[in-house]
Amino acid sequence: MTTMQAAPTGPIFDKGLANTIAAETQMSFIDGGKGVLEYVGIDIDALARNSTYEETVYLLWNCRLPKQHELDALKSALQAEYEIPDAIYDMIKSFPRDAVPMHALRTLVSALALHDADAESSETTPSGIESAKRQALRLVAKTPTLIANFDRHRAGKPFVRPDKSFDIATNFLWMLNGEKPTEAMARGLDICLILHADHGLNASTFAARVTIATLSDMYSAMTTAVGTLKGPLHGGANEEVMIMLDEIGSMENVEPFVKGKLERKELIMGFGHRVYKAYDPRATYLKTFAKQIATDTGNLRLFEMSQKIEGIVLAAKADKGIFPNVDFYSATTYHCLGIKTDLFTCMFAMSRMSGWAGHCIEQLQDNRLIRPQAKYNGPHAAPYVAMAQR
Ligand code: SDX
């Protein structure tokens, strides 16, 4: 468009909505050029070092840090909701043991609605919003129980019921492994949950907002979000990173493998981002953390391979703004925490449930149906041709 032409006054076609602001939020701020992420103004690095997931959930949902009694009250409310109905355990038993975990999680999140009397209310009234907050709390509290016990089922192991004396990270690892985790392991997961909790209007969050904006219910919105996160261009990338590391297998294979993919113009999973054109600050923290936990667990080779991959990709693509994103070093971290590769995206969903729900509550507080237009490029004035003439 030359400077002489008037700016378009009608709808603009913004493929992928990269240049469109579709909502307002107070929860997370991203400066993609500088690689900055803040939750309610607090830098993500400070939160990862000092906060807990439960405190981060409070921060995102209340737009301020809690006082001790407020945090204690939230933790107790979450613990009171860890357990899932027996009918859901029975449902898990009916799943094929080779079911894709994100299919299982999407199905179970949806099924929770059948057991929540609040599930049918998502009005924009104060009582409707209070109901949405209750549903949000139940979803954040129960998702770890769903994931851990699906994994127990597929391994042919007995279910492990949640322990209401544990925090979310400890409780998840307790149910997953049937034994209380070390403090280091529990803290490692807690940090991952903090880092993945919210991230502006990413694809799955936007999908959740579209759903709740119709005044559908929180469970439907979370089901939408889980399904959207599953994709390898989004939350599924962390699993693909681990698969790539396993495929490479050794330091010697890193260079030929990565350079081959780049030459074939194939995507290197865990790199690039729609918003960050600098280092993803979550990757910055996770890189340091991954090195420590890889060292502590005898997996330093994985970290060193990752570092070599990063060096090759940055040399080839930094000019295009391609840097490691949150998924690149979270893969090594989750692996070192003993999480199976095909559960990595479920871990992402476990954390992001808080961000998704927070955005849904923000949407209800200032709702307008989200309904963009499509650019029609089909025919016009076409005749209806009778079957005999076709
Ligand atoms: C998450 O949005 C969020 O906030 C998401 C997230 C969150 O917290 O919710 O941060 C979580 O989803 C992180 C992203 C995880 N996905 C991956 O790691 C998959 C690999 N990354 C790419 O698919 C890609 O980077 C996207 C999808 C993430 C972003 O792509 P864009 O913004 O649509 O950019 P693009 O595909 O148009 O790429 C621009 C150029 C292209 O080259 P050219 O065609 O211009 O020559 O950069 C290249 C791309 O080929 N490129 C890559 C690359 N990512 C982009 N080349 C190699 N490897 C990559 N990973």
Tab-separated table of C-alpha atoms and ligand atoms in Angstrom, residues 15-16 18 30 37 39 195-205 229 231-238 240-241 261-262 265-277 280 282 313 317 320-328 348 352 356, ligand 1:
chain	number	residue	atom	x	y	z
A	15	LYS	CA	-3.972	-14.667	8.196
A	16	GLY	CA	-3.073	-16.394	11.476
A	18	ALA	CA	-0.498	-12.369	13.957
A	30	ILE	CA	4.819	-10.584	26.524
A	37	LEU	CA	7.218	-12.407	30.034
A	39	TYR	CA	2.547	-12.428	35.087
A	195	LEU	CA	6.547	-21.401	33.692
A	196	HIS	CA	3.716	-22.892	31.650
A	197	ALA	CA	0.739	-21.336	33.480
A	198	ASP	CA	-0.180	-18.496	31.130
A	199	HIS	CA	1.064	-16.890	27.943
A	200	GLY	CA	-1.181	-14.252	26.426
A	201	LEU	CA	-3.525	-15.150	23.612
A	202	ASN	CA	-1.818	-18.330	22.408
A	203	ALA	CA	-3.835	-20.671	20.211
A	204	SER	CA	-5.349	-22.816	22.972
A	205	THR	CA	-6.194	-19.820	25.149
A	229	LEU	CA	-2.828	-27.509	22.726
A	231	GLY	CA	-0.986	-29.866	18.038
A	232	PRO	CA	2.802	-30.146	17.421
A	233	LEU	CA	2.979	-26.502	16.376
A	234	HIS	CA	1.759	-25.622	19.879
A	235	GLY	CA	1.893	-27.685	23.067
A	236	GLY	CA	2.744	-30.932	21.302
A	237	ALA	CA	6.211	-29.594	20.450
A	238	ASN	CA	7.749	-30.682	23.767
A	240	GLU	CA	8.504	-33.847	19.460
A	241	VAL	CA	11.701	-32.375	20.950
A	261	LYS	CA	16.569	-30.907	8.582
A	262	LEU	CA	17.500	-27.282	7.983
A	265	LYS	CA	13.568	-26.756	5.289
A	266	GLU	CA	11.991	-28.972	7.947
A	267	LEU	CA	10.911	-27.454	11.284
A	268	ILE	CA	13.184	-28.003	14.269
A	269	MET	CA	10.702	-28.561	17.089
A	270	GLY	CA	11.197	-26.418	20.194
A	271	PHE	CA	12.381	-23.454	18.133
A	272	GLY	CA	10.621	-20.405	16.788
A	273	HIS	CA	7.626	-18.538	18.124
A	274	ARG	CA	4.832	-16.392	16.764
A	275	VAL	CA	5.588	-13.624	19.266
A	276	TYR	CA	9.148	-14.080	20.574
A	277	LYS	CA	11.777	-12.931	18.085
A	280	ASP	CA	11.853	-17.132	25.117
A	282	ARG	CA	10.978	-19.411	29.900
A	313	VAL	CA	19.997	-23.587	14.814
A	317	LYS	CA	18.328	-19.001	11.934
A	320	LYS	CA	15.152	-14.911	11.188
A	321	GLY	CA	14.322	-14.550	14.871
A	322	ILE	CA	14.309	-18.297	15.466
A	323	PHE	CA	15.307	-19.027	19.068
A	324	PRO	CA	14.532	-21.848	21.521
A	325	ASN	CA	11.000	-21.636	22.903
A	326	VAL	CA	9.557	-23.001	26.130
A	327	ASP	CA	9.317	-26.510	24.718
A	328	PHE	CA	12.972	-27.006	23.854
A	348	PHE	CA	1.678	-28.484	29.720
A	352	ARG	CA	-2.086	-24.072	31.505
A	356	TRP	CA	-7.074	-20.940	30.269
B	1	SDX	C1	4.171	-22.892	22.074
B	1	SDX	O1	1.783	-18.704	21.139
B	1	SDX	C2	2.280	-19.081	22.256
B	1	SDX	O2	2.423	-18.315	23.183
B	1	SDX	C3	2.583	-20.574	22.337
B	1	SDX	C4	3.364	-21.031	23.552
B	1	SDX	C5	2.533	-20.887	24.810
B	1	SDX	O3	3.122	-20.751	25.899
B	1	SDX	O4	1.289	-21.051	24.720
B	1	SDX	O5	4.531	-20.238	23.682
B	1	SDX	C6	3.760	-22.503	23.455
B	1	SDX	O6	3.351	-23.310	21.322
B	1	SDX	C7	5.591	-22.681	21.642
B	1	SDX	C8	5.830	-23.058	20.148
B	1	SDX	C9	6.007	-24.574	20.067
B	1	SDX	N1	6.068	-25.012	18.651
B	1	SDX	C10	7.190	-25.475	18.102
B	1	SDX	O7	8.271	-25.532	18.682
B	1	SDX	C11	7.026	-25.979	16.679
B	1	SDX	C12	8.139	-25.417	15.782
B	1	SDX	N2	7.947	-23.964	15.636
B	1	SDX	C13	7.287	-23.543	14.393
B	1	SDX	O8	6.227	-24.377	14.022
B	1	SDX	C14	6.955	-22.038	14.433
B	1	SDX	O9	8.056	-21.383	14.952
B	1	SDX	C15	5.696	-21.569	15.132
B	1	SDX	C16	4.472	-22.258	14.648
B	1	SDX	C17	5.811	-21.750	16.605
B	1	SDX	C18	5.537	-20.074	14.840
B	1	SDX	O10	5.489	-19.965	13.487
B	1	SDX	P1	4.964	-18.639	12.745
B	1	SDX	O11	4.918	-17.490	13.666
B	1	SDX	O12	3.715	-18.978	11.995
B	1	SDX	O13	6.154	-18.337	11.752
B	1	SDX	P2	6.369	-19.056	10.358
B	1	SDX	O14	5.925	-20.501	10.436
B	1	SDX	O15	5.760	-18.201	9.308
B	1	SDX	O16	7.972	-19.067	10.241
B	1	SDX	C19	8.689	-17.933	9.755
B	1	SDX	C20	9.948	-18.506	9.116
B	1	SDX	C21	9.626	-19.603	8.094
B	1	SDX	O17	10.682	-19.633	7.131
B	1	SDX	P3	10.404	-18.972	5.675
B	1	SDX	O18	9.196	-19.706	5.100
B	1	SDX	O19	10.138	-17.491	5.957
B	1	SDX	O20	11.690	-19.248	4.934
B	1	SDX	O21	10.749	-19.139	10.114
B	1	SDX	C22	10.861	-20.530	9.826
B	1	SDX	C23	9.716	-20.863	8.892
B	1	SDX	O22	10.039	-22.010	8.118
B	1	SDX	N3	10.710	-21.271	11.064
B	1	SDX	C24	11.395	-22.366	11.388
B	1	SDX	C25	10.935	-22.753	12.647
B	1	SDX	N4	9.981	-21.905	13.049
B	1	SDX	C26	9.841	-20.988	12.071
B	1	SDX	N5	12.350	-23.042	10.710
B	1	SDX	C27	12.845	-24.151	11.324
B	1	SDX	N6	12.443	-24.584	12.537
B	1	SDX	C28	11.505	-23.914	13.221
B	1	SDX	N7	11.110	-24.353	14.408
